[in-house]
Coordinates of C-alpha atoms in Angstrom, one line a residue:
M1 CA -0.2 0.1 -0.2
N2 CA 0.9 3.7 -0.7
R3 CA 2.8 4.8 2.1
L4 CA 0.7 8.4 1.8
L5 CA -2.7 6.8 2.3
L6 CA -1.6 4.9 5.0
D7 CA 0.0 7.7 6.4
T8 CA -3.0 9.5 5.7
V9 CA -5.7 6.2 7.4
E10 CA -3.2 6.6 10.6
R11 CA -3.4 10.3 11.0
T12 CA -7.4 10.3 10.3
L13 CA -7.8 7.5 12.8
G14 CA -6.0 9.1 15.1
T15 CA -7.3 12.4 14.8
Y16 CA -10.8 11.2 14.7
A17 CA -10.0 9.1 17.7
V18 CA -8.3 12.0 19.8
T19 CA -11.4 14.7 19.0
F20 CA -14.0 11.6 20.1
L21 CA -12.3 10.9 23.2
G22 CA -11.8 14.4 23.7
L23 CA -15.5 15.7 23.3
L24 CA -16.6 12.8 25.4
L25 CA -14.6 14.1 28.2
A26 CA -15.7 17.3 28.0
D27 CA -19.5 16.4 28.1
G28 CA -18.5 14.1 31.4
F29 CA -18.0 10.9 29.7
D30 CA -21.4 9.6 30.1
L31 CA -21.1 6.6 27.8
T32 CA -24.4 5.6 28.9
S33 CA -25.8 8.7 27.4
V34 CA -26.4 7.7 23.7
G35 CA -26.9 11.1 22.9
A36 CA -23.8 12.5 23.8
V37 CA -21.7 9.5 22.2
K38 CA -23.6 10.0 18.9
A39 CA -23.1 13.5 19.5
A40 CA -19.1 13.4 19.5
A41 CA -18.9 10.9 17.4
I42 CA -20.9 13.1 14.7
A43 CA -19.0 16.0 15.4
S44 CA -15.1 14.6 15.2
V45 CA -16.0 13.8 11.7
P46 CA -15.2 17.5 10.6
A47 CA -11.6 17.3 12.1
A48 CA -10.7 13.8 10.5
L49 CA -11.6 14.8 7.0
S50 CA -9.2 18.2 7.7
V51 CA -6.9 15.3 7.9
V52 CA -7.9 14.1 4.6
K53 CA -7.6 17.2 3.0
A54 CA -4.1 18.5 4.0
A55 CA -2.9 14.7 2.9
V56 CA -4.9 15.8 -0.6
G57 CA -3.1 19.0 -0.6
T58 CA 0.2 17.5 -0.7
L59 CA -0.6 16.1 -4.3
I60 CA -1.8 19.3 -5.6
G61 CA -1.3 23.0 -5.5
D62 CA 2.3 23.8 -3.5
K63 CA 4.2 20.4 -2.9
T64 CA 6.0 22.0 -0.2
T65 CA 2.5 22.7 1.7
V66 CA -0.7 20.9 2.7
G67 CA -2.4 23.8 1.2
W68 CA -4.1 23.5 -2.3
I69 CA -3.4 26.6 -3.4
A70 CA 0.2 27.6 -5.0
K71 CA 2.5 30.2 -2.9
N72 CA 3.2 31.8 -6.3
N73 CA -0.8 32.7 -6.4
L74 CA -1.0 34.6 -3.2
R75 CA 0.9 37.7 -4.7

């Protein structure tokens, strides 16, 4: 498997897990509340997607950053 793909999957899952646990801790870590667990699971998705966006950014735009716009286009 491509190294970039493996790195992206690892970072995405890690970011999702950390965000999910952080939201549960902020809510009081009540695992008996299905609503709290569901809300934390849904709220963690954007954090994980930002990692995927950054990985795609390494393939397009400026190759030295994860941004999608080349640096020379900003002037």
